Short mmCIF file of C-alpha atoms in Angstrom, two decimals:
data_model
loop_
_atom_site.label_atom_id
_atom_site.label_comp_id
_atom_site.label_asym_id
_atom_site.label_seq_id
_atom_site.Cartn_x
_atom_site.Cartn_y
_atom_site.Cartn_z
CA MET A 718 161.13 -60.49 -18.96
CA ARG A 719 162.93 -58.48 -15.94
CA ILE A 720 160.34 -56.23 -13.97
CA GLY A 721 161.33 -54.03 -11.70
CA PHE A 722 159.17 -53.26 -8.91
CA ILE A 723 159.21 -50.07 -6.66
CA SER A 724 157.12 -50.30 -3.83
CA THR A 725 156.82 -50.76 0.10
CA TYR A 726 157.30 -54.73 0.64
CA PRO A 727 156.77 -56.89 3.75
CA PRO A 728 157.82 -56.88 6.58
CA ILE A 729 156.65 -53.21 6.18
CA GLU A 730 153.54 -53.00 7.96
CA CYS A 731 151.50 -51.96 4.49
CA GLY A 732 148.49 -52.98 2.54
CA ILE A 733 150.83 -52.07 -0.23
CA ALA A 734 153.81 -54.13 0.82
CA THR A 735 151.36 -57.21 0.96
CA TYR A 736 149.56 -56.14 -2.07
CA SER A 737 153.16 -56.04 -3.68
CA GLN A 738 154.00 -59.57 -2.04
CA PHE A 739 151.10 -61.53 -3.19
CA LEU A 740 151.36 -60.02 -6.97
CA ILE A 741 155.33 -60.80 -6.99
CA ASP A 742 154.74 -64.28 -6.15
CA ALA A 743 152.31 -64.70 -8.69
CA LEU A 744 154.81 -62.91 -11.74
CA ARG A 745 157.20 -65.68 -10.44
CA ASP A 746 155.35 -68.08 -10.73
CA LEU A 747 154.42 -67.28 -14.01
CA ARG A 748 158.24 -67.43 -14.39
CA GLN A 749 159.32 -63.70 -14.11
CA ASP A 750 161.93 -62.32 -12.89
CA VAL A 751 161.41 -59.97 -10.85
CA TYR A 752 163.23 -57.33 -8.74
CA VAL A 753 162.21 -54.93 -6.16
CA VAL A 754 163.65 -51.33 -4.83
CA SER A 755 161.86 -50.96 -1.38
CA HIS A 756 161.88 -48.64 1.26
CA LEU A 757 163.65 -49.47 4.14
CA GLY A 758 163.06 -52.20 6.00
CA GLY A 759 161.72 -54.07 3.32
CA SER A 760 163.49 -57.28 2.57
CA GLY A 761 162.81 -61.03 0.70
CA GLN A 762 164.30 -62.70 -2.02
CA GLN A 763 165.74 -59.75 -4.53
CA VAL A 764 164.43 -57.13 -2.58
CA PHE A 765 167.06 -53.81 -2.03
CA PRO A 766 165.91 -51.35 0.70
CA VAL A 767 167.69 -48.45 -0.56
CA PHE A 768 165.33 -45.42 0.29
CA ASP A 769 163.53 -43.65 3.54
CA TYR A 770 160.11 -42.14 3.21
CA GLU A 771 161.39 -38.62 3.57
CA ASP A 772 164.90 -38.98 1.63
CA LYS A 773 165.22 -35.52 -0.10
CA ASP A 774 167.25 -38.36 -2.62
CA LEU A 775 164.72 -40.74 -2.99
CA ALA A 776 164.15 -40.55 -6.31
CA GLU A 777 167.99 -40.77 -7.37
CA LYS A 778 168.37 -43.77 -4.83
CA ALA A 779 165.49 -45.61 -5.93
CA PHE A 780 166.17 -45.21 -10.20
CA SER A 781 170.12 -45.10 -9.80
CA THR A 782 169.54 -48.86 -7.77
CA MET A 783 167.15 -50.33 -10.15
CA MET A 784 169.08 -49.36 -13.03
CA ARG A 785 171.89 -51.78 -12.29
CA PHE A 786 169.49 -54.70 -12.94
CA SER A 787 168.49 -53.80 -16.65
CA PRO A 788 164.99 -53.53 -15.74
CA ASP A 789 162.70 -54.61 -19.36
CA VAL A 790 159.86 -52.48 -18.05
CA VAL A 791 159.57 -50.83 -14.27
CA HIS A 792 156.38 -50.87 -12.21
CA ILE A 793 155.98 -48.14 -9.51
CA GLN A 794 152.59 -48.95 -6.67
CA HIS A 795 151.66 -45.46 -5.79
CA GLU A 796 149.84 -44.50 -2.58
CA PHE A 797 150.19 -40.60 -1.52
CA GLY A 798 153.13 -40.38 1.29
CA LEU A 799 155.34 -43.29 0.46
CA PHE A 800 157.06 -41.12 -1.79
CA GLY A 801 158.59 -38.50 0.38
CA LYS A 802 156.79 -35.38 1.90
CA HIS A 803 154.25 -32.97 -0.06
CA TYR A 804 152.15 -36.03 -0.25
CA GLY A 805 155.29 -38.57 -1.94
CA VAL A 806 156.01 -35.64 -4.63
CA GLN A 807 159.14 -37.35 -5.30
CA VAL A 808 157.27 -40.29 -7.72
CA VAL A 809 157.36 -37.11 -10.32
CA PRO A 810 161.04 -36.91 -10.56
CA LEU A 811 161.26 -40.80 -10.57
CA ILE A 812 159.23 -41.21 -13.24
CA ALA A 813 160.94 -38.76 -15.36
CA LEU A 814 164.23 -40.61 -14.66
CA PHE A 815 163.24 -43.46 -16.64
CA LYS A 816 161.41 -42.32 -19.74
CA MET A 817 164.89 -40.12 -19.94
CA ASN A 818 166.25 -43.78 -19.95
CA GLN A 819 163.46 -45.04 -22.29
CA ILE A 820 162.66 -47.77 -19.63
CA PRO A 821 158.72 -48.01 -19.78
CA VAL A 822 156.92 -47.24 -16.59
CA VAL A 823 154.04 -48.52 -15.19
CA ALA A 824 151.88 -46.81 -12.12
CA THR A 825 149.30 -48.43 -9.62
CA LEU A 826 147.41 -45.97 -8.06
CA HIS A 827 146.43 -47.61 -5.24
CA THR A 828 143.56 -44.75 -3.87
CA VAL A 829 141.94 -42.77 -6.15
CA TYR A 830 139.44 -39.93 -4.79
CA ARG A 831 136.38 -38.60 -6.07
CA GLU A 832 137.59 -35.38 -4.65
CA MET A 833 141.22 -34.47 -4.51
CA VAL A 834 143.04 -31.80 -3.11
CA HIS A 835 145.21 -29.62 -5.16
CA GLU A 836 148.26 -31.83 -3.83
CA GLN A 837 146.80 -34.80 -4.64
CA HIS A 838 145.73 -33.67 -8.22
CA VAL A 839 149.09 -32.14 -9.30
CA ILE A 840 150.79 -35.78 -8.50
CA LEU A 841 147.80 -38.04 -10.13
CA GLN A 842 148.27 -35.98 -13.19
CA ASN A 843 152.06 -35.98 -13.12
CA ILE A 844 151.78 -39.72 -12.95
CA VAL A 845 148.89 -39.80 -15.64
CA GLN A 846 150.51 -37.76 -18.50
CA ASN A 847 154.21 -39.47 -17.82
CA ALA A 848 153.86 -43.11 -17.02
CA ASN A 849 153.58 -45.13 -20.30
CA ARG A 850 150.84 -47.51 -18.67
CA VAL A 851 148.25 -46.58 -15.46
CA ILE A 852 146.80 -49.09 -13.38
CA VAL A 853 143.41 -48.72 -10.85
CA HIS A 854 141.43 -50.90 -9.33
CA GLU A 855 138.12 -49.90 -10.13
CA ASN A 856 136.30 -48.10 -13.46
CA TYR A 857 134.97 -45.13 -10.85
CA GLN A 858 138.71 -44.54 -10.26
CA LYS A 859 139.48 -44.44 -14.47
CA GLU A 860 136.51 -42.19 -14.96
CA VAL A 861 137.93 -39.81 -12.44
CA LEU A 862 140.80 -39.64 -13.65
CA LEU A 863 139.42 -38.99 -17.52
CA LYS A 864 136.77 -36.61 -16.05
CA ASN A 865 139.50 -34.52 -13.84
CA ILE A 866 143.02 -35.04 -16.00
CA SER A 867 143.27 -33.21 -19.52
CA GLY A 868 144.84 -35.12 -22.12
CA ILE A 869 145.10 -38.51 -21.39
CA ASP A 870 145.09 -41.71 -23.54
CA PRO A 871 142.05 -43.56 -21.96
CA GLN A 872 143.64 -46.53 -23.63
CA ALA A 873 146.54 -45.97 -21.62
CA ILE A 874 144.60 -46.55 -18.18
CA HIS A 875 144.15 -50.03 -17.13
CA VAL A 876 141.05 -51.16 -14.83
CA ILE A 877 142.70 -54.54 -12.87
CA GLU A 878 140.62 -55.42 -9.63
CA HIS A 879 142.94 -56.13 -6.22
CA GLY A 880 144.06 -59.42 -6.41
CA ALA A 881 143.02 -62.36 -3.52
CA ARG A 882 144.48 -65.53 -2.42
CA GLU A 883 143.08 -68.94 -2.92
CA VAL A 884 143.27 -70.14 0.42
CA GLN A 885 141.72 -72.72 3.46
CA PRO A 886 140.39 -71.16 6.39
CA VAL A 887 142.04 -72.22 9.63
CA GLN A 888 140.53 -75.36 11.42
CA ASN A 889 139.37 -74.54 14.82
CA ALA A 890 140.01 -70.63 14.53
CA LYS A 891 137.67 -69.36 17.29
CA GLN A 892 139.03 -71.82 19.92
CA LYS A 893 142.95 -70.69 18.40
CA ILE A 894 142.27 -67.14 19.26
CA GLY A 895 140.58 -67.61 22.33
CA LEU A 896 137.11 -66.77 21.04
CA PRO A 897 133.82 -68.60 22.24
CA GLU A 898 132.78 -71.59 19.98
CA ASN A 899 129.38 -71.33 20.31
CA LYS A 900 129.20 -67.28 19.56
CA LYS A 901 128.43 -65.80 16.61
CA VAL A 902 130.83 -63.51 15.51
CA ILE A 903 130.68 -59.82 13.76
CA LEU A 904 134.33 -58.94 12.76
CA MET A 905 136.18 -55.65 11.88
CA ILE A 906 139.68 -55.81 11.24
CA GLY A 907 141.65 -52.98 10.28
CA TYR A 908 144.29 -50.41 11.23
CA PHE A 909 141.71 -48.02 13.45
CA ARG A 910 141.46 -44.81 11.79
CA PRO A 911 138.46 -42.41 11.68
CA SER A 912 137.79 -43.38 8.23
CA LYS A 913 136.78 -47.34 9.02
CA ASN A 914 133.61 -46.11 11.11
CA PHE A 915 134.29 -49.21 13.41
CA GLU A 916 132.22 -46.57 16.54
CA TYR A 917 129.13 -46.78 13.98
CA ILE A 918 129.53 -50.67 14.39
CA VAL A 919 130.22 -50.47 18.09
CA ASP A 920 126.82 -48.27 19.24
CA LEU A 921 124.27 -50.51 16.79
CA PHE A 922 125.81 -53.36 18.54
CA PRO A 923 123.01 -53.61 21.42
CA GLU A 924 120.55 -53.42 19.12
CA ILE A 925 122.20 -56.50 16.94
CA ALA A 926 122.30 -58.47 19.91
CA ARG A 927 118.77 -58.05 20.93
CA ARG A 928 118.29 -59.63 17.92
CA VAL A 929 120.54 -61.92 17.48
CA PRO A 930 120.93 -63.46 21.33
CA ASP A 931 124.11 -65.02 20.63
CA ALA A 932 126.14 -62.90 18.21
CA ILE A 933 129.78 -61.16 20.07
CA LEU A 934 131.77 -58.40 17.94
CA VAL A 935 135.63 -58.36 17.72
CA LEU A 936 137.95 -55.57 16.72
CA ALA A 937 141.20 -56.70 15.60
CA GLY A 938 143.44 -54.36 14.37
CA LYS A 939 146.08 -51.35 15.67
CA VAL A 940 146.82 -47.79 15.08
CA ARG A 941 149.86 -47.43 12.23
CA GLY A 942 153.03 -45.28 14.19
CA HIS A 943 151.89 -42.21 15.83
CA GLU A 944 148.39 -41.57 13.54
CA TYR A 945 145.15 -41.64 15.16
CA ARG A 946 145.93 -42.19 18.24
CA GLU A 947 143.03 -40.27 19.59
CA TYR A 948 140.75 -42.16 17.26
CA ARG A 949 141.73 -45.14 18.60
CA THR A 950 141.22 -43.70 22.69
CA ARG A 951 137.72 -42.46 21.74
CA LEU A 952 137.00 -46.00 20.04
CA PHE A 953 138.25 -47.76 22.71
CA GLN A 954 136.01 -45.50 25.10
CA ARG A 955 132.42 -46.53 23.13
CA ILE A 956 133.54 -49.83 23.86
CA GLU A 957 133.83 -48.99 27.81
CA ASP A 958 131.04 -47.40 27.64
CA SER A 959 128.78 -49.71 25.36
CA PRO A 960 126.18 -52.00 27.82
CA LEU A 961 127.46 -54.71 25.81
CA LYS A 962 130.96 -54.72 26.54
CA GLU A 963 131.16 -58.35 28.05
CA ARG A 964 130.76 -59.16 24.46
CA ILE A 965 133.12 -57.06 22.91
CA TYR A 966 136.67 -58.70 22.15
CA VAL A 967 139.80 -56.44 20.89
CA ILE A 968 142.50 -58.45 19.24
CA ARG A 969 145.40 -56.37 19.71
CA GLY A 970 148.85 -55.95 18.43
CA GLN A 971 150.87 -57.41 14.73
CA LEU A 972 148.59 -59.56 13.17
CA GLU A 973 151.04 -61.71 11.24
CA GLN A 974 150.07 -63.09 8.21
CA GLN A 975 148.57 -66.37 10.11
CA ILE A 976 147.07 -64.63 13.16
CA PHE A 977 145.32 -62.43 10.15
CA ASP A 978 143.99 -65.95 8.99
CA THR A 979 142.95 -67.31 11.79
CA ILE A 980 140.69 -64.22 12.54
CA ILE A 981 139.49 -63.94 9.25
CA SER A 982 138.41 -67.44 9.55
CA ALA A 983 136.77 -67.08 12.94
CA ALA A 984 134.25 -64.39 11.61
CA ASP A 985 130.57 -65.51 10.67
CA VAL A 986 130.37 -62.19 9.05
CA ILE A 987 132.62 -58.78 7.97
CA VAL A 988 131.79 -55.70 8.18
CA LEU A 989 133.57 -52.82 6.41
CA PRO A 990 131.88 -49.36 7.17
CA TYR A 991 134.12 -47.80 5.61
CA LYS A 992 133.05 -43.91 5.31
CA ILE A 993 135.72 -43.28 2.42
CA ASN A 994 137.73 -45.85 0.23
CA SER A 995 139.34 -46.61 -3.05
CA GLN A 996 139.42 -50.16 -2.97
CA SER A 997 140.35 -52.59 0.33
CA GLY A 998 142.62 -55.16 1.00
CA ILE A 999 140.78 -56.13 3.50
CA LEU A 1000 137.85 -56.90 1.39
CA ALA A 1001 139.89 -59.21 -0.71
CA HIS A 1002 141.34 -61.00 2.10
CA SER A 1003 137.51 -61.39 3.24
CA LEU A 1004 136.68 -62.78 -0.07
CA ALA A 1005 139.66 -65.33 -0.17
CA PHE A 1006 138.02 -66.96 3.36
CA GLY A 1007 134.73 -66.73 1.23
CA LYS A 1008 133.31 -64.62 4.40
CA PRO A 1009 129.69 -62.55 3.96
CA LEU A 1010 130.07 -59.42 4.09
CA VAL A 1011 127.62 -56.09 5.42
CA VAL A 1012 129.36 -53.21 3.71
CA SER A 1013 129.17 -49.10 3.42
CA ASN A 1014 128.06 -47.98 -0.01
CA SER A 1015 131.11 -45.48 -0.87
CA GLY A 1016 133.02 -46.49 -3.60
CA SER A 1017 134.29 -50.40 -4.97
CA MET A 1018 132.53 -51.15 -1.83
CA GLN A 1019 128.96 -51.86 -3.53
CA HIS A 1020 130.46 -52.39 -6.93
CA ILE A 1021 132.03 -55.59 -5.84
CA MET A 1022 128.61 -56.87 -3.89
CA GLN A 1023 127.12 -56.26 -6.96
CA ARG A 1024 129.60 -57.95 -8.92
CA ALA A 1025 130.84 -60.86 -6.33
CA GLN A 1026 126.80 -61.26 -4.78
CA CYS A 1027 128.89 -62.05 -1.60
CA GLY A 1028 126.66 -59.68 0.67
CA LEU A 1029 124.74 -56.52 1.51
CA VAL A 1030 125.55 -52.79 0.99
CA SER A 1031 123.69 -50.65 3.93
CA ARG A 1032 123.18 -47.31 3.78
CA ASN A 1033 121.98 -46.05 7.38
CA GLU A 1034 121.99 -47.59 10.83
CA LYS A 1035 118.46 -49.66 9.94
CA GLU A 1036 120.19 -51.50 6.96
CA TYR A 1037 123.20 -52.38 9.18
CA VAL A 1038 121.36 -53.60 12.06
CA GLN A 1039 119.03 -55.71 9.19
CA ASN A 1040 122.14 -56.74 7.41
CA ILE A 1041 124.17 -58.03 10.09
CA THR A 1042 121.06 -59.56 11.69
CA ARG A 1043 120.02 -61.29 8.33
CA ILE A 1044 123.62 -63.02 7.64
CA LEU A 1045 123.73 -64.77 11.35
CA THR A 1046 120.23 -66.05 11.48
CA ASP A 1047 120.01 -67.17 7.83
CA GLU A 1048 122.12 -70.04 7.30
CA LYS A 1049 121.23 -70.45 3.30
CA LEU A 1050 121.97 -67.06 2.86
CA ALA A 1051 125.83 -66.90 4.52
CA CYS A 1052 126.45 -70.14 2.39
CA GLN A 1053 125.28 -68.80 -0.67
CA PHE A 1054 127.31 -65.59 -0.11
CA SER A 1055 130.04 -67.43 0.91
CA GLN A 1056 129.98 -69.66 -2.39
CA ASN A 1057 129.42 -66.61 -4.13
CA ALA A 1058 133.05 -65.36 -2.45
CA LEU A 1059 135.07 -67.92 -3.43
CA LYS A 1060 133.75 -68.98 -6.80
CA TYR A 1061 134.35 -64.84 -7.79
CA VAL A 1062 137.95 -64.92 -6.62
CA LYS A 1063 138.71 -68.13 -8.65
CA GLU A 1064 137.17 -66.83 -11.52
CA GLU A 1065 137.79 -63.28 -11.46
CA ILE A 1066 140.72 -62.29 -8.77
CA SER A 1067 142.73 -64.65 -8.17
CA TRP A 1068 146.52 -63.27 -7.77
CA ARG A 1069 147.57 -65.67 -11.01
CA LYS A 1070 144.79 -64.00 -13.46
CA VAL A 1071 145.52 -60.85 -12.26
CA ALA A 1072 149.18 -61.35 -12.42
CA GLU A 1073 148.63 -62.87 -16.09
CA LYS A 1074 146.79 -59.18 -16.74
CA HIS A 1075 149.92 -58.01 -15.60
CA LEU A 1076 151.91 -59.37 -17.60
CA GLN A 1077 150.36 -58.56 -20.81
CA ILE A 1078 150.62 -54.83 -20.23
CA TYR A 1079 154.75 -55.58 -19.17
CA ARG A 1080 154.89 -57.30 -22.73
CA GLU A 1081 152.86 -54.69 -24.50
CA LEU A 1082 155.56 -51.70 -23.36
CA SER A 1083 158.48 -54.50 -24.06
CA LYS A 1084 157.78 -55.25 -27.81
CA ASP A 1085 159.77 -54.01 -30.69
CA PRO A 1086 157.17 -53.83 -33.45
CA LEU A 1087 160.18 -54.51 -35.85
CA LEU A 1088 160.84 -57.58 -34.62
CA GLU A 1089 157.83 -58.89 -32.72
CA SER A 1090 156.43 -61.51 -34.92
CA ARG A 1091 160.25 -62.80 -34.52
CA THR A 1092 160.58 -62.26 -31.06
CA ILE A 1093 160.63 -65.49 -28.28
CA TRP A 1094 160.90 -64.19 -24.60
CA VAL A 1095 163.35 -66.34 -22.64
CA GLU A 1096 160.88 -67.34 -19.32
#
């Protein structure tokens, strides 16, 4: 089967790019032929970068390039802003062009907010009503769509969790990134932006350190482009003003995959105090390395903690302090969370399992009822 992806793609710095790369690699391991039409900057095997974020003819460029490869199905990875101005409105005519040419379209919605602004609602309504199938990562996201968008078939919306790798932790990780080997590492990692709420844990760290004297706090990340530079400045000032600033480490710069994996491997607990989220690639990476988690009670976080039993949910300052302290001081609990995380990845969300679920959708869309019983897919 020939599958066409339209998505941002590495080495572009973007969670959607990384997601697409892992999913495509897994599909190719299942002997699928995948072509990628990407934003300018993407590169790799059968990757064709042809449009920029604000091209006025973005939809036409993506469509005309993809049609040269005669795809059996096209899969669009959607995030607001990836497809032009006005919240990425050009994704709407893009889907229409494929529909007019009878090419089945699958759209993965990486962000579905419980509360949407008008423009987001308009775009999601058009995607859900016109794509042949829609994929979301959480059950509550499907519920939000069904509640807010009328006239859609519930069977057309599939829930497939964010995939995770099956990997081995990097040995001697603390030493490799210059952290003290005898300390307990509390890690927060990702782009610096207000929704990540990193400053919250910076403020709580002195109380955590009072209970866990060998704890250090590590923040790893950067701002993306010119976004949220003021937030980064405020965050760094909070660190500078902390009475324990000498025990707070900041890792900045481009976190290429090997560096990223080493930082994750160095953590004793990973904290995700997000204010809002739809799904989290950082959470999936944390699960892949079997890291105990302390998370907020927003969105998908608490749902995954319930399913995977790999960490603790926090609703307020007191619970964050208690939960981080508990994991750092209870080796048996931390070990159990780690084992549960690895088991959950292997049995539920490995990229191979995620790819198999996608392939089932692609095949369903591509089959011909008249010949289905005599169809042999060449792989």
